[in-house]
Amino acid sequence: MGICGHSMGGTLAIHYTAAHSEIRACCAIQAPSRLGGVQPGDRFDAWRKSGWYEKECAAPLSRTVRIPYAFATDAVCIDALTSAPKVAVPSLVMYGTKDERVPPENTVMLYQALGGPKKLVALEDYGHRFKLEPAKCEHVAKIAVEFFREHLGP
């Protein structure tokens, strides 16, 4: 079985792979090394008091989601730089050279920490929200599918 995720999902894919021997290949796309990016302040305090935070999602989702405060307290416990050296399976890490949310050097640092065989792919001129561009999304999917076919079979 393989696992793949984008952004926070990529961080979680690495973290999960480190703890689960049934995973035989891992792909992380534009993954930050830590999830604990929530900063104290008025917005954070309001989140804690209400128990949730509302976020407007852009197209194609185009809706409001509520994120429970428990996410903030759980997120600080996820550090992929600690988990990455425990990953012994083949891993593919992709980063966007123009990622405005996760600095490319952060994803490269995560790649360097991985313990098993690994491959790094720079996605030239890709921002964090490349998924809104069908051609870029298809390109990333093709790279991931080829990786999984190579390591998991057809």
GROMACS .gro file of C-alpha atoms in nm:
model
  154
    1MET     CA    1   0.000   0.000   0.000
    2GLY     CA    2   0.117   0.353  -0.077
    3ILE     CA    3   0.024   0.686   0.074
    4CYS     CA    4   0.027   1.034  -0.077
    5GLY     CA    5  -0.069   1.379   0.044
    6HIS     CA    6  -0.041   1.747  -0.043
    7SER     CA    7   0.064   2.015   0.205
    8MET     CA    8  -0.058   1.913   0.551
    9GLY     CA    9  -0.157   1.579   0.396
   10GLY     CA   10   0.203   1.526   0.283
   11THR     CA   11   0.331   1.592   0.634
   12LEU     CA   12   0.078   1.347   0.771
   13ALA     CA   13   0.171   1.089   0.504
   14ILE     CA   14   0.534   1.096   0.623
   15HIS     CA   15   0.432   1.086   0.988
   16TYR     CA   16   0.194   0.793   0.924
   17THR     CA   17   0.447   0.601   0.713
   18ALA     CA   18   0.705   0.621   0.992
   19ALA     CA   19   0.466   0.443   1.228
   20HIS     CA   20   0.301   0.187   0.996
   21SER     CA   21   0.499  -0.096   0.839
   22GLU     CA   22   0.219  -0.182   0.593
   23ILE     CA   23   0.301   0.133   0.393
   24ARG     CA   24   0.547   0.040   0.116
   25ALA     CA   25   0.584   0.377  -0.062
   26CYS     CA   26   0.524   0.740   0.040
   27CYS     CA   27   0.468   1.057  -0.163
   28ALA     CA   28   0.464   1.405  -0.007
   29ILE     CA   29   0.380   1.709  -0.220
   30GLN     CA   30   0.468   2.057  -0.091
   31ALA     CA   31   0.473   1.929   0.266
   32PRO     CA   32   0.575   2.152   0.558
   33SER     CA   33   0.803   1.994   0.815
   34ARG     CA   34   0.569   2.097   1.100
   35LEU     CA   35   0.196   2.148   1.129
   36GLY     CA   36   0.219   2.371   1.434
   37GLY     CA   37   0.209   2.699   1.243
   38VAL     CA   38  -0.078   2.843   1.446
   39GLN     CA   39   0.038   3.163   1.614
   40PRO     CA   40  -0.104   3.304   1.939
   41GLY     CA   41  -0.299   3.629   1.906
   42ASP     CA   42  -0.654   3.759   1.886
   43ARG     CA   43  -0.762   3.512   1.617
   44PHE     CA   44  -0.607   3.222   1.808
   45ASP     CA   45  -0.775   3.330   2.133
   46ALA     CA   46  -1.114   3.358   1.959
   47TRP     CA   47  -1.059   3.011   1.812
   48ARG     CA   48  -0.985   2.867   2.157
   49LYS     CA   49  -1.288   3.038   2.314
   50SER     CA   50  -1.540   2.940   2.044
   51GLY     CA   51  -1.397   2.591   1.995
   52TRP     CA   52  -1.376   2.629   1.617
   53TYR     CA   53  -1.237   2.849   1.341
   54GLU     CA   54  -1.422   2.920   1.017
   55LYS     CA   55  -1.225   2.925   0.694
   56GLU     CA   56  -1.350   3.015   0.346
   57CYS     CA   57  -1.229   2.764   0.090
   58ALA     CA   58  -1.162   2.877  -0.266
   59ALA     CA   59  -1.297   2.711  -0.580
   60PRO     CA   60  -1.357   2.435  -0.661
   61LEU     CA   61  -1.470   2.369  -0.301
   62SER     CA   62  -1.615   2.720  -0.255
   63ARG     CA   63  -1.758   2.676   0.091
   64THR     CA   64  -1.694   2.755   0.455
   65VAL     CA   65  -1.540   2.486   0.674
   66ARG     CA   66  -1.514   2.478   1.051
   67ILE     CA   67  -1.184   2.364   1.197
   68PRO     CA   68  -1.207   2.249   1.559
   69TYR     CA   69  -0.969   2.399   1.814
   70ALA     CA   70  -0.841   2.046   1.885
   71PHE     CA   71  -0.665   2.068   1.547
   72ALA     CA   72  -0.440   2.345   1.683
   73THR     CA   73  -0.349   2.148   1.993
   74ASP     CA   74  -0.287   1.829   1.793
   75ALA     CA   75  -0.090   2.005   1.518
   76VAL     CA   76   0.192   2.112   1.747
   77CYS     CA   77   0.260   1.743   1.817
   78ILE     CA   78   0.324   1.657   1.449
   79ASP     CA   79   0.686   1.714   1.354
   80ALA     CA   80   0.775   1.535   1.031
   81LEU     CA   81   1.145   1.612   1.080
   82THR     CA   82   1.133   1.376   1.378
   83SER     CA   83   0.932   1.112   1.189
   84ALA     CA   84   1.119   1.131   0.856
   85PRO     CA   85   1.437   0.944   0.961
   86LYS     CA   86   1.216   0.649   1.061
   87VAL     CA   87   1.074   0.620   0.706
   88ALA     CA   88   1.255   0.327   0.544
   89VAL     CA   89   1.037   0.284   0.234
   90PRO     CA   90   1.086   0.456  -0.104
   91SER     CA   91   0.967   0.815  -0.082
   92LEU     CA   92   0.892   1.082  -0.339
   93VAL     CA   93   0.895   1.447  -0.234
   94MET     CA   94   0.779   1.725  -0.466
   95TYR     CA   95   0.799   2.097  -0.403
   96GLY     CA   96   0.687   2.403  -0.594
   97THR     CA   97   0.963   2.652  -0.673
   98LYS     CA   98   0.711   2.936  -0.630
   99ASP     CA   99   0.522   2.796  -0.332
  100GLU     CA  100   0.399   3.093  -0.133
  101ARG     CA  101   0.273   2.891   0.167
  102VAL     CA  102   0.541   2.627   0.227
  103PRO     CA  103   0.891   2.759   0.153
  104PRO     CA  104   1.068   2.522  -0.089
  105GLU     CA  105   1.370   2.501   0.142
  106ASN     CA  106   1.141   2.369   0.417
  107THR     CA  107   1.022   2.082   0.198
  108VAL     CA  108   1.380   2.012   0.085
  109MET     CA  109   1.487   1.994   0.451
  110LEU     CA  110   1.210   1.739   0.508
  111TYR     CA  111   1.332   1.540   0.206
  112GLN     CA  112   1.688   1.540   0.340
  113ALA     CA  113   1.568   1.399   0.674
  114LEU     CA  114   1.400   1.094   0.516
  115GLY     CA  115   1.568   0.768   0.608
  116GLY     CA  116   1.497   0.540   0.313
  117PRO     CA  117   1.548   0.558  -0.063
  118LYS     CA  118   1.413   0.889  -0.185
  119LYS     CA  119   1.358   1.111  -0.487
  120LEU     CA  120   1.316   1.489  -0.496
  121VAL     CA  121   1.124   1.665  -0.775
  122ALA     CA  122   1.122   2.042  -0.820
  123LEU     CA  123   0.800   2.164  -0.978
  124GLU     CA  124   0.920   2.471  -1.169
  125ASP     CA  125   0.692   2.776  -1.138
  126TYR     CA  126   0.435   2.589  -0.925
  127GLY     CA  127   0.266   2.776  -0.642
  128HIS     CA  128   0.095   2.607  -0.349
  129ARG     CA  129  -0.247   2.612  -0.514
  130PHE     CA  130  -0.141   2.442  -0.838
  131LYS     CA  131  -0.440   2.210  -0.799
  132LEU     CA  132  -0.657   2.486  -0.944
  133GLU     CA  133  -0.468   2.450  -1.274
  134PRO     CA  134  -0.569   2.124  -1.447
  135ALA     CA  135  -0.252   2.084  -1.655
  136LYS     CA  136  -0.027   2.122  -1.350
  137CYS     CA  137  -0.246   1.891  -1.147
  138GLU     CA  138  -0.229   1.624  -1.417
  139HIS     CA  139   0.151   1.662  -1.436
  140VAL     CA  140   0.190   1.606  -1.060
  141ALA     CA  141  -0.050   1.311  -1.069
  142LYS     CA  142   0.150   1.152  -1.353
  143ILE     CA  143   0.474   1.177  -1.155
  144ALA     CA  144   0.308   1.027  -0.847
  145VAL     CA  145   0.144   0.742  -1.041
  146GLU     CA  146   0.475   0.651  -1.210
  147PHE     CA  147   0.646   0.647  -0.869
  148PHE     CA  148   0.382   0.419  -0.718
  149ARG     CA  149   0.385   0.187  -1.020
  150GLU     CA  150   0.762   0.156  -0.989
  151HIS     CA  151   0.750   0.073  -0.617
  152LEU     CA  152   0.415  -0.101  -0.578
  153GLY     CA  153   0.361  -0.260  -0.916
  154PRO     CA  154   0.089  -0.200  -1.177
   0.00000   0.00000   0.00000
